Coordinates of C-alpha atoms (C1' of nucleotides) in Angstrom, one line a residue:
Chain A
M28 CA 2.5 1.2 2.7
A29 CA 0.8 -0.5 5.5
T30 CA -2.0 -1.2 3.2
G31 CA -3.0 -3.9 0.8
R32 CA -5.8 -3.9 -1.6
T33 CA -7.8 -7.0 -2.2
H34 CA -9.9 -8.1 -5.1
R35 CA -10.0 -5.0 -7.2
P36 CA -9.0 -5.7 -10.7
A37 CA -7.6 -2.3 -11.6
T38 CA -11.0 -0.8 -12.1
R39 CA -10.5 2.8 -13.0
S40 CA -13.3 4.4 -11.2
R41 CA -14.7 7.3 -13.1
G42 CA -11.3 7.7 -14.8
I43 CA -9.4 8.4 -11.5
P44 CA -6.5 6.1 -11.1
E45 CA -6.4 4.1 -7.9
A46 CA -3.0 5.5 -7.0
T47 CA -4.4 9.0 -7.2
V48 CA -7.4 8.1 -5.0
A49 CA -5.0 6.8 -2.4
R50 CA -3.2 10.2 -2.3
L51 CA -6.2 12.4 -2.2
P52 CA -6.6 12.0 1.6
L53 CA -3.0 13.1 1.9
Y54 CA -3.6 16.3 0.0
L55 CA -6.8 16.9 1.9
R56 CA -5.0 16.7 5.2
A57 CA -2.3 19.2 4.0
L58 CA -4.9 21.5 2.6
T59 CA -7.0 21.4 5.8
A60 CA -3.9 22.5 7.7
L61 CA -3.4 25.4 5.3
S62 CA -7.1 26.3 5.6
E63 CA -6.8 26.5 9.3
R64 CA -3.9 28.9 9.0
S65 CA -6.1 30.9 6.6
V66 CA -3.7 30.5 3.7
P67 CA -5.7 31.5 0.6
T68 CA -3.7 29.9 -2.2
V69 CA -1.0 27.4 -2.5
S70 CA 1.3 26.4 -5.4
S71 CA 1.7 22.8 -6.4
E72 CA 5.3 22.9 -5.2
E73 CA 4.4 24.0 -1.7
L74 CA 1.5 21.6 -1.4
A75 CA 3.5 18.7 -2.7
A76 CA 6.2 19.4 -0.1
A77 CA 3.6 19.5 2.7
A78 CA 2.1 16.2 1.5
G79 CA 5.4 14.6 0.9
V80 CA 5.1 13.9 -2.8
N81 CA 6.5 15.1 -6.1
S82 CA 5.0 18.3 -7.5
A83 CA 4.5 16.8 -11.0
K84 CA 2.6 13.9 -9.5
L85 CA 0.4 16.2 -7.6
R86 CA -0.5 18.3 -10.6
K87 CA -1.2 15.2 -12.6
D88 CA -3.4 13.9 -9.8
F89 CA -5.4 17.1 -9.7
S90 CA -5.7 17.1 -13.5
Y91 CA -7.9 14.0 -13.1
L92 CA -10.3 16.0 -11.0
G93 CA -10.4 18.9 -13.4
S94 CA -8.6 22.2 -13.9
Y95 CA -8.9 23.8 -10.5
G96 CA -5.7 25.8 -10.5
T97 CA -4.8 29.2 -11.8
R98 CA -1.6 29.4 -13.8
G99 CA 0.9 31.8 -12.4
V100 CA -0.9 31.7 -9.0
G101 CA -1.6 28.2 -7.8
Y102 CA -4.7 26.5 -6.2
D103 CA -7.4 28.1 -4.1
V104 CA -7.2 26.2 -0.8
E105 CA -10.8 26.3 0.2
Y106 CA -12.1 25.4 -3.2
L107 CA -9.7 22.5 -3.4
V108 CA -10.7 21.2 0.0
Y109 CA -14.3 21.2 -1.1
Q110 CA -13.6 19.5 -4.4
I111 CA -11.4 16.7 -2.9
S112 CA -13.9 16.2 -0.1
R113 CA -16.7 15.9 -2.6
E114 CA -14.7 13.5 -4.8
L115 CA -13.9 11.3 -1.8
G116 CA -17.5 11.3 -0.7
L117 CA -16.7 13.0 2.6
T118 CA -19.5 15.6 2.2
Q119 CA -21.9 13.0 3.2
D120 CA -22.3 11.1 6.5
W121 CA -20.8 7.6 6.7
P122 CA -22.1 5.5 9.6
V123 CA -19.5 2.9 10.5
V124 CA -19.7 -0.2 12.8
I125 CA -16.6 -1.5 14.6
V126 CA -16.8 -5.2 15.4
G127 CA -14.5 -6.6 18.1
I128 CA -13.9 -4.1 20.9
G129 CA -10.5 -5.3 22.2
N130 CA -7.5 -3.0 22.5
L131 CA -7.5 -2.1 18.9
G132 CA -11.2 -1.7 18.5
A133 CA -11.2 0.7 21.5
A134 CA -8.3 2.6 20.0
L135 CA -10.2 3.1 16.8
A136 CA -13.4 4.1 18.6
N137 CA -11.4 6.8 20.3
Y138 CA -9.5 7.9 17.2
G139 CA -10.3 11.5 16.4
G140 CA -9.5 11.2 12.7
F141 CA -12.7 9.4 12.0
A142 CA -15.3 11.8 13.3
S143 CA -13.6 14.8 11.7
R144 CA -14.0 13.4 8.2
G145 CA -17.7 12.5 8.0
F146 CA -17.3 9.1 9.6
R147 CA -19.6 8.4 12.4
V148 CA -19.2 5.4 14.7
A149 CA -22.8 4.1 14.6
A150 CA -22.1 1.2 16.9
L151 CA -19.5 -0.8 18.7
I152 CA -20.1 -4.5 18.6
D153 CA -18.5 -7.4 20.6
A154 CA -19.3 -11.1 21.0
D155 CA -18.4 -11.1 24.7
P156 CA -21.5 -10.7 26.8
E157 CA -19.3 -9.1 29.5
M158 CA -18.6 -6.2 27.2
A159 CA -22.2 -5.4 26.4
G160 CA -23.3 -2.2 28.0
K161 CA -19.8 -0.9 28.8
Q162 CA -19.0 2.5 27.6
V163 CA -16.1 2.9 25.1
A164 CA -15.4 6.4 23.7
G165 CA -18.8 7.4 25.0
I166 CA -20.6 4.7 23.1
A167 CA -22.3 1.7 24.7
V168 CA -20.9 -1.6 23.4
Q169 CA -23.6 -3.9 21.9
H170 CA -23.7 -7.6 21.7
S171 CA -23.1 -9.1 18.3
D172 CA -26.5 -10.8 18.3
G173 CA -28.1 -7.6 17.2
L174 CA -25.5 -7.0 14.4
E175 CA -27.9 -7.3 11.5
K176 CA -30.5 -5.1 13.1
I177 CA -28.0 -2.4 13.9
I178 CA -26.7 -2.3 10.4
D179 CA -30.1 -2.2 8.8
E180 CA -31.5 0.5 11.1
N181 CA -28.5 2.7 10.7
G182 CA -27.9 2.2 7.0
V183 CA -24.4 1.1 7.6
S184 CA -22.4 0.3 4.5
I185 CA -18.8 0.3 6.0
G186 CA -17.7 -2.2 8.6
V187 CA -14.4 -2.3 10.6
I188 CA -13.2 -5.7 11.8
T189 CA -10.9 -5.8 14.8
T190 CA -11.7 -9.2 16.0
P191 CA -9.3 -12.1 16.6
P192 CA -8.4 -13.8 13.3
G193 CA -10.3 -16.9 14.0
V194 CA -13.7 -15.3 13.8
A195 CA -13.0 -12.6 11.3
Q196 CA -14.4 -14.5 8.3
Q197 CA -17.6 -15.3 10.1
V198 CA -18.0 -11.7 11.1
C199 CA -17.3 -10.6 7.6
D200 CA -19.9 -13.0 6.2
R201 CA -22.5 -11.6 8.6
L202 CA -21.6 -8.0 7.8
V203 CA -21.9 -8.7 4.0
A204 CA -25.1 -10.6 4.4
A205 CA -26.5 -7.7 6.4
G206 CA -25.7 -5.2 3.6
V207 CA -22.2 -3.9 4.3
T208 CA -20.3 -3.4 1.1
S209 CA -17.0 -2.0 2.3
I210 CA -14.8 -3.6 4.9
L211 CA -11.7 -2.4 6.7
N212 CA -10.0 -5.5 8.1
F213 CA -7.4 -5.4 10.9
A214 CA -7.5 -9.1 11.6
P215 CA -4.5 -10.9 10.1
T216 CA -6.6 -13.1 7.8
V217 CA -7.4 -13.2 4.2
L218 CA -11.1 -12.5 3.9
S219 CA -13.1 -13.8 1.0
V220 CA -16.1 -11.7 -0.1
P221 CA -18.5 -11.8 -3.0
D222 CA -18.0 -9.4 -6.0
G223 CA -19.0 -5.9 -5.3
V224 CA -17.6 -5.8 -1.8
D225 CA -14.4 -3.9 -1.2
V226 CA -12.0 -5.1 1.4
R227 CA -9.0 -3.1 2.6
K228 CA -6.5 -4.6 4.9
V229 CA -4.3 -3.1 7.6
D230 CA -1.8 -5.5 8.9
L231 CA 0.5 -4.2 11.7
S232 CA 2.7 -7.2 11.7
I233 CA 3.3 -7.2 8.0
E234 CA 4.5 -3.6 8.1
L235 CA 7.1 -4.5 10.8
Q236 CA 8.3 -7.5 8.7
I237 CA 8.9 -5.3 5.7
L238 CA 10.9 -2.9 7.9
A239 CA 12.9 -5.8 9.2
F240 CA 13.7 -6.8 5.7
H241 CA 15.1 -3.4 4.8
E242 CA 16.8 -3.2 8.2
Q243 CA 18.6 -6.5 7.5
R244 CA 19.6 -5.4 4.1
K245 CA 21.2 -2.2 5.5
A246 CA 23.0 -4.3 8.1
G247 CA 24.2 -6.6 5.3
E248 CA 25.5 -3.8 3.1
E249 CA 27.3 -2.3 6.0
A250 CA 28.9 -5.6 6.8
E251 CA 29.9 -6.1 3.1
A252 CA 31.5 -2.6 3.2
Q253 CA 33.4 -3.3 6.4
A254 CA 34.4 -6.7 5.1
G255 CA 36.8 -5.1 2.7
A256 CA 40.1 -6.7 3.7
A257 CA 39.6 -7.9 7.2
V258 CA 37.4 -11.0 7.0
Q259 CA 38.3 -12.1 3.5
A260 CA 39.2 -15.5 4.9
A261 CA 35.5 -16.1 5.3
Q262 CA 35.1 -15.6 1.6
E263 CA 37.3 -18.5 0.8
N264 CA 34.8 -20.7 2.7
N265 CA 32.4 -19.7 -0.1
R266 CA 30.4 -22.8 -1.0
K267 CA 28.0 -22.4 -3.8
G268 CA 24.4 -23.0 -3.1
P269 CA 20.9 -21.7 -3.5
D270 CA 21.3 -19.5 -0.4
G271 CA 23.3 -16.4 -1.3
D272 CA 24.0 -15.8 2.3
V273 CA 25.5 -12.7 3.8
P274 CA 27.8 -13.0 6.8
A275 CA 25.7 -13.0 10.0
V276 CA 26.6 -9.6 11.5
M277 CA 24.3 -8.0 14.0
P278 CA 23.4 -4.4 13.3
A279 CA 24.3 -2.9 16.7
Chain B
M15 CA -3.5 -1.5 1.5
A16 CA -3.5 0.5 4.6
T17 CA 0.1 1.3 3.9
G18 CA 2.2 4.0 2.2
R19 CA 5.8 3.9 1.4
T20 CA 7.9 6.9 1.9
H21 CA 11.1 8.0 0.5
R22 CA 12.3 4.8 -1.2
P23 CA 13.3 5.4 -4.8
A24 CA 12.5 2.0 -6.2
T25 CA 15.8 0.6 -4.9
R26 CA 15.7 -3.1 -5.8
S27 CA 17.2 -4.6 -2.7
R28 CA 19.3 -7.6 -3.6
G29 CA 17.2 -8.0 -6.7
I30 CA 13.9 -8.7 -4.8
P31 CA 11.2 -6.3 -6.0
E32 CA 9.5 -4.2 -3.4
A33 CA 6.1 -5.6 -4.3
T34 CA 7.4 -9.1 -3.7
V35 CA 8.8 -8.2 -0.3
A36 CA 5.5 -6.8 0.7
R37 CA 3.9 -10.1 -0.1
L38 CA 6.4 -12.4 1.6
P39 CA 4.8 -11.9 5.1
L40 CA 1.5 -13.0 3.5
Y41 CA 3.0 -16.2 2.2
L42 CA 4.7 -16.8 5.5
R43 CA 1.5 -16.5 7.4
A44 CA -0.2 -19.0 5.2
L45 CA 2.7 -21.3 5.3
T46 CA 2.9 -21.2 9.1
A47 CA -0.8 -22.2 9.3
L48 CA 0.0 -25.2 7.0
S49 CA 3.0 -26.1 9.1
E50 CA 0.9 -26.1 12.2
R51 CA -1.4 -28.6 10.5
S52 CA 1.6 -30.7 9.6
V53 CA 1.0 -30.3 5.9
P54 CA 4.3 -31.4 4.3
T55 CA 4.1 -29.9 0.8
V56 CA 1.9 -27.4 -1.0
S57 CA 1.3 -26.4 -4.6
S58 CA 1.6 -22.8 -5.8
E59 CA -2.1 -23.0 -6.6
E60 CA -3.1 -24.0 -3.1
L61 CA -0.8 -21.6 -1.3
A62 CA -1.8 -18.7 -3.6
A63 CA -5.5 -19.3 -2.7
A64 CA -4.6 -19.3 1.0
A65 CA -2.7 -16.1 0.7
G66 CA -5.3 -14.5 -1.6
V67 CA -3.1 -13.9 -4.6
N68 CA -2.6 -15.2 -8.1
S69 CA -0.6 -18.4 -8.5
A70 CA 1.6 -17.1 -11.3
K71 CA 2.5 -14.1 -9.1
L72 CA 3.4 -16.3 -6.2
R73 CA 5.6 -18.5 -8.4
K74 CA 7.4 -15.4 -9.8
D75 CA 7.8 -14.1 -6.3
F76 CA 9.4 -17.3 -5.1
S77 CA 11.6 -17.3 -8.2
Y78 CA 13.3 -14.2 -6.9
L79 CA 14.3 -16.1 -3.7
G80 CA 15.6 -19.1 -5.7
S81 CA 14.3 -22.4 -6.9
Y82 CA 12.8 -23.9 -3.8
G83 CA 10.0 -26.0 -5.4
T84 CA 9.9 -29.4 -6.9
R85 CA 8.1 -29.7 -10.3
G86 CA 5.2 -32.0 -10.2
V87 CA 5.0 -31.8 -6.4
G88 CA 5.1 -28.3 -5.1
Y89 CA 6.9 -26.6 -2.2
D90 CA 8.2 -28.1 1.0
V91 CA 6.3 -26.1 3.7
E92 CA 9.0 -26.2 6.4
Y93 CA 11.8 -25.3 4.1
L94 CA 9.9 -22.5 2.6
V95 CA 9.0 -21.1 6.0
Y96 CA 12.6 -21.1 6.9
Q97 CA 13.7 -19.5 3.6
I98 CA 11.2 -16.7 3.8
S99 CA 11.8 -16.1 7.5
R100 CA 15.5 -15.8 6.7
E101 CA 14.9 -13.5 3.8
L102 CA 12.8 -11.2 5.9
G103 CA 15.3 -11.2 8.6
L104 CA 12.9 -12.9 11.1
T105 CA 15.5 -15.4 12.3
Q106 CA 17.1 -12.7 14.3
D107 CA 15.7 -10.8 17.2
W108 CA 14.4 -7.3 16.6
P109 CA 14.0 -5.1 19.7
V110 CA 11.4 -2.5 19.1
V111 CA 10.3 0.6 21.0
I112 CA 6.8 2.0 21.0
V113 CA 6.5 5.7 21.7
G114 CA 3.2 7.1 22.8
I115 CA 1.2 4.7 25.0
G116 CA -2.3 5.8 24.3
N117 CA -5.1 3.5 23.1
L118 CA -3.2 2.6 20.0
G119 CA 0.1 2.2 21.6
A120 CA -1.4 -0.1 24.2
A121 CA -3.1 -2.1 21.5
L122 CA 0.1 -2.6 19.7
A123 CA 1.9 -3.6 22.9
N124 CA -0.7 -6.3 23.4
Y125 CA -0.7 -7.4 19.8
G126 CA 0.4 -11.0 19.6
G127 CA 1.6 -10.8 16.0
F128 CA 4.8 -9.1 17.0
A129 CA 6.3 -11.4 19.5
S130 CA 5.5 -14.4 17.4
R131 CA 7.7 -13.2 14.6
G132 CA 11.0 -12.2 16.2
F133 CA 9.9 -8.7 17.3
R134 CA 10.4 -8.0 20.9
V135 CA 9.0 -4.9 22.6
A136 CA 12.1 -3.6 24.3
A137 CA 10.3 -0.6 25.8
L138 CA 7.1 1.4 26.0
I139 CA 7.7 5.1 26.2
D140 CA 5.4 8.0 27.0
A141 CA 5.9 11.7 27.6
D142 CA 3.2 11.8 30.3
P143 CA 4.8 11.4 33.8
E144 CA 1.6 9.9 35.0
M145 CA 2.0 7.0 32.7
A146 CA 5.6 6.2 33.8
G147 CA 5.7 3.0 35.9
K148 CA 2.3 1.7 34.8
Q149 CA 2.2 -1.8 33.4
V150 CA 0.9 -2.2 29.9
A151 CA 1.0 -5.7 28.4
G152 CA 3.2 -6.7 31.3
I153 CA 5.8 -4.1 30.5
A154 CA 6.5 -1.0 32.6
V155 CA 6.0 2.3 30.7
Q156 CA 9.1 4.5 30.8
H157 CA 9.3 8.3 30.6
S158 CA 10.5 9.7 27.3
D159 CA 13.5 11.4 29.0
G160 CA 15.3 8.1 28.9
L161 CA 14.6 7.5 25.2
E162 CA 18.1 7.8 23.9
K163 CA 19.5 5.6 26.7
I164 CA 16.9 2.9 26.2
I165 CA 17.6 2.8 22.5
D166 CA 21.3 2.6 22.9
E167 CA 21.4 0.0 25.6
N168 CA 19.0 -2.3 23.8
G169 CA 20.4 -1.9 20.4
V170 CA 17.0 -0.8 19.0
S171 CA 16.9 -0.1 15.3
I172 CA 13.1 -0.1 14.8
G173 CA 10.8 2.5 16.4
V174 CA 7.0 2.7 16.4
I175 CA 5.4 6.1 16.7
T176 CA 1.9 6.2 18.2
T177 CA 1.9 9.7 19.5
P178 CA -0.4 12.6 18.7
P179 CA 0.5 14.1 15.3
G180 CA 1.8 17.3 16.9
V181 CA 4.8 15.7 18.5
A182 CA 5.5 12.9 16.0
Q183 CA 8.2 14.8 14.1
Q184 CA 10.1 15.6 17.3
V185 CA 9.9 12.0 18.5
C186 CA 11.0 10.9 15.1
D187 CA 14.0 13.2 15.2
R188 CA 15.0 11.9 18.6
L189 CA 14.6 8.3 17.5
V190 CA 16.8 8.9 14.4
A191 CA 19.4 10.8 16.4
A192 CA 19.6 8.0 18.9
G193 CA 20.3 5.5 16.1
V194 CA 16.9 4.2 14.9
T195 CA 16.9 3.5 11.2
S196 CA 13.4 2.2 10.6
I197 CA 10.2 3.8 11.7
L198 CA 6.6 2.7 11.6
N199 CA 4.5 5.8 11.9
F200 CA 0.8 5.7 13.0
A201 CA 0.6 9.4 13.5
P202 CA -1.2 11.2 10.7
T203 CA 1.7 13.3 9.7
V204 CA 4.3 13.4 7.0
L205 CA 7.7 12.6 8.7
S206 CA 10.9 13.9 7.2
V207 CA 13.9 11.8 7.8
P208 CA 17.5 11.8 6.5
D209 CA 18.6 9.4 3.8
G210 CA 19.1 5.8 5.0
V211 CA 16.1 5.9 7.3
D212 CA 13.0 4.0 6.3
V213 CA 9.6 5.2 7.2
R214 CA 6.4 3.2 6.7
K215 CA 3.1 4.8 7.4
V216 CA -0.1 3.3 8.6
D217 CA -3.0 5.8 8.4
L218 CA -6.3 4.5 9.6
S219 CA -8.3 7.5 8.5
I220 CA -6.9 7.4 5.0
E221 CA -8.0 3.8 4.6
L222 CA -11.6 4.7 5.5
Q223 CA -11.5 7.6 3.1
I224 CA -10.5 5.3 0.2
L225 CA -13.3 3.0 1.1
A226 CA -15.7 5.9 1.2
F227 CA -14.6 6.9 -2.3
H228 CA -15.4 3.4 -3.7
E229 CA -18.6 3.3 -1.7
Q230 CA -19.7 6.6 -3.2
R231 CA -18.9 5.3 -6.6
K232 CA -21.0 2.2 -6.1
A233 CA -23.9 4.3 -5.0
G234 CA -23.5 6.6 -8.0
E235 CA -23.4 3.7 -10.4
E236 CA -26.4 2.2 -8.8
A237 CA -28.2 5.5 -9.1
E238 CA -27.2 5.8 -12.8
A239 CA -28.6 2.3 -13.4
Q240 CA -31.9 3.1 -11.7
A241 CA -32.1 6.4 -13.5
G242 CA -32.8 4.6 -16.7
A243 CA -36.2 6.0 -17.7
A244 CA -37.6 7.4 -14.5
V245 CA -35.6 10.6 -13.8
Q246 CA -34.5 11.5 -17.3
A247 CA -36.0 15.0 -16.7
A248 CA -33.0 15.6 -14.4
Q249 CA -30.7 14.9 -17.4
E250 CA -32.2 17.8 -19.3
N251 CA -31.1 20.1 -16.6
N252 CA -27.6 19.1 -17.6
R253 CA -25.4 22.2 -17.5
K254 CA -21.9 21.6 -18.7
G255 CA -19.2 22.5 -16.3
P256 CA -15.9 21.4 -14.7
D257 CA -17.8 19.3 -12.2
G258 CA -19.0 16.1 -13.7
D259 CA -21.6 15.7 -11.0
V260 CA -23.6 12.6 -10.3
P261 CA -27.1 13.0 -9.0
A262 CA -27.1 13.3 -5.2
V263 CA -28.6 10.1 -4.1
M264 CA -28.0 8.7 -0.7
P265 CA -26.9 5.0 -0.6
A266 CA -29.5 3.8 2.0
Chain C
dC6 C1' -1.4 46.9 -25.2
dC7 C1' 2.7 44.5 -24.9
dA8 C1' 6.4 42.1 -22.5
dT9 C1' 7.8 39.3 -18.9
dC10 C1' 7.4 36.1 -15.3
dT11 C1' 5.3 32.5 -12.7
dT12 C1' 2.9 28.3 -12.4
dT13 C1' -0.3 25.1 -14.3
dG14 C1' -1.6 21.2 -17.3
dT15 C1' 0.1 17.4 -20.1
dG16 C1' 2.5 14.7 -24.0
dC17 C1' 6.0 11.5 -23.8
dA18 C1' 9.2 8.0 -22.4
dC19 C1' 10.6 4.8 -19.2
dG20 C1' 10.4 1.3 -15.7
dC21 C1' 8.0 -1.7 -12.5
dG22 C1' 4.6 -5.1 -11.7
dT23 C1' 1.2 -8.3 -13.4
dT24 C1' -0.5 -11.9 -16.2
dC25 C1' -0.4 -15.3 -19.8
dA26 C1' 1.2 -19.2 -21.7
dC27 C1' 4.5 -22.7 -22.3
dA28 C1' 8.7 -25.3 -22.1
dA29 C1' 11.5 -27.7 -18.8
dA30 C1' 11.8 -30.8 -15.0
dG31 C1' 10.8 -34.1 -12.1
dA32 C1' 7.5 -37.8 -10.0
dC33 C1' 5.3 -42.0 -10.8
dA34 C1' 3.4 -46.0 -13.1
dT35 C1' 4.1 -49.6 -16.2
Chain D
dA6 C1' 13.8 -47.4 -19.5
dT7 C1' 10.0 -45.1 -21.4
dG8 C1' 5.9 -42.5 -21.3
dT9 C1' 2.5 -39.8 -19.0
dC10 C1' 1.1 -36.4 -15.9
dT11 C1' 1.6 -32.7 -12.7
dT12 C1' 3.6 -28.5 -11.4
dT13 C1' 7.3 -25.3 -11.4
dG14 C1' 10.0 -21.5 -13.4
dT15 C1' 10.2 -17.9 -16.7
dG16 C1' 10.2 -15.4 -21.4
dA17 C1' 7.3 -12.0 -23.3
dA18 C1' 3.6 -8.7 -23.7
dC19 C1' 0.9 -5.4 -21.7
dG20 C1' -0.8 -1.8 -18.7
dC21 C1' -0.3 1.3 -14.9
dG22 C1' 2.3 4.8 -12.5
dT23 C1' 6.0 8.1 -12.4
dG24 C1' 8.8 11.9 -13.7
dC25 C1' 10.7 15.0 -17.1
dA26 C1' 10.3 18.8 -19.7
dC27 C1' 7.8 22.1 -22.1
dA28 C1' 4.1 24.7 -24.1
dA29 C1' -0.1 27.1 -22.8
dA30 C1' -2.3 30.3 -19.8
dG31 C1' -2.9 33.8 -16.9
dA32 C1' -1.1 37.5 -13.7
dT33 C1' 1.5 41.5 -13.2
dG34 C1' 4.0 45.7 -14.4
dG35 C1' 5.3 49.3 -17.5

DNA sequence: CCATCTTTGTGCACGCGTTCACAAAGACAT
DNA sequence: ATGTCTTTGTGAACGCGTGCACAAAGATGG
């Protein structure tokens, strides 16, 4: 997962497990697709396949929301879309500010997935005076001086940080002081926030590093398999030590 | 966590738990910062604080790598940087292709965190002929016709998909057929891949939805707390049903 | 109205991950 | 050399998440 939770001591919110909450958007997306194709009902098996999860897990997840299915038939697509949307809080409008309009900030501003789910970009904010006034995704970028005012006037409770890492904590502090209680952090920094503020982190470089780890492991296993009889001489050179090295073999 | 794992049946790779692997990049970043400040050693307590985790967890994580610490002193920063880098496979060069050079693809191409960790952008690929030849982050965009050739010639094993969701699966199939075995997917789609291929998913919209859930819960709790004596009349209107509704109170 | 068939909802067991708490290990001073 | 003090490394307990497997529930047909 390209995600990392921060500072949430396993608080079961209203009885719904964190792991289930994280999957609800997945189900919602699959259900929305079905809804657009006017499919009336769907079985747990079908929906699970569409969402890429196990059907037992899906049924258990839904059981936390209530008994919305009909045995022998399945789930009513429209009804389920509504229930999940309501549970996730997507039936209301969430104004969001994006701070730091570099490449990534601009990409997010243009990202269609936000607007379609009740998220509204209330403001784009950047510290560079050169950026102020420029249009990005049809919205004028505002200077960070007015950050507090913008948040207050728009009733913003969710902030997205796409600044360089060096200023992320300062920006975070200002957001929190101004009343933001949920932060999505794209800067590669550990943010410290007071209790009651949620931080979720998306770290592009971490994801790649995890992939690299598994990639290396695959290459290593492959090498071990190939090293059946041929390069056994290397094995004799086997000095014991803390590093359980695998022979340095490039993947391709 | 803005991340989701896909299709990895809890395979303990070389004895290192998945959860630990996901934290190693975090430690590495904190250690690199210490290294730049020429700090020679660090205790598990200090490093844990810098990485935003529990010190016991950190020590257990490191114990999977081996005994690299000195009791009474702490860990040697440089040595640990090397060991973690090696474990993650960052001591070798990983050529990466990015497919889909829209806003997000361009943002990733410009992202500094890649190059600094052994990841090299081998090619930027887009299906739009208009894009071909344009320079993004100092690299010429190439048309997707040559995808297989590019992957083969550069020995690419990691692919990043930043295309629209509609074409993500096709792109994925072509990547896999050409020899890519690790995929970082930014498109909001469930990708199906053969065994042996790792997919990690980063879904921006899902992260926001999870934040919205918690935000809604906070607002609900606040409302419940405020509803001490004032609006008890509403409680009398309490019809029982499958929906355990909370009073509809807007956060701000 | 009864039988059969499909699909949900869930009790249960298992394994992974986290955390506590402490013994072992080494540094350092005397 | 001995004792004290710091910090690691880990055994053990606990809790969460997952998946199996089945009973309950409803639809459907005769």
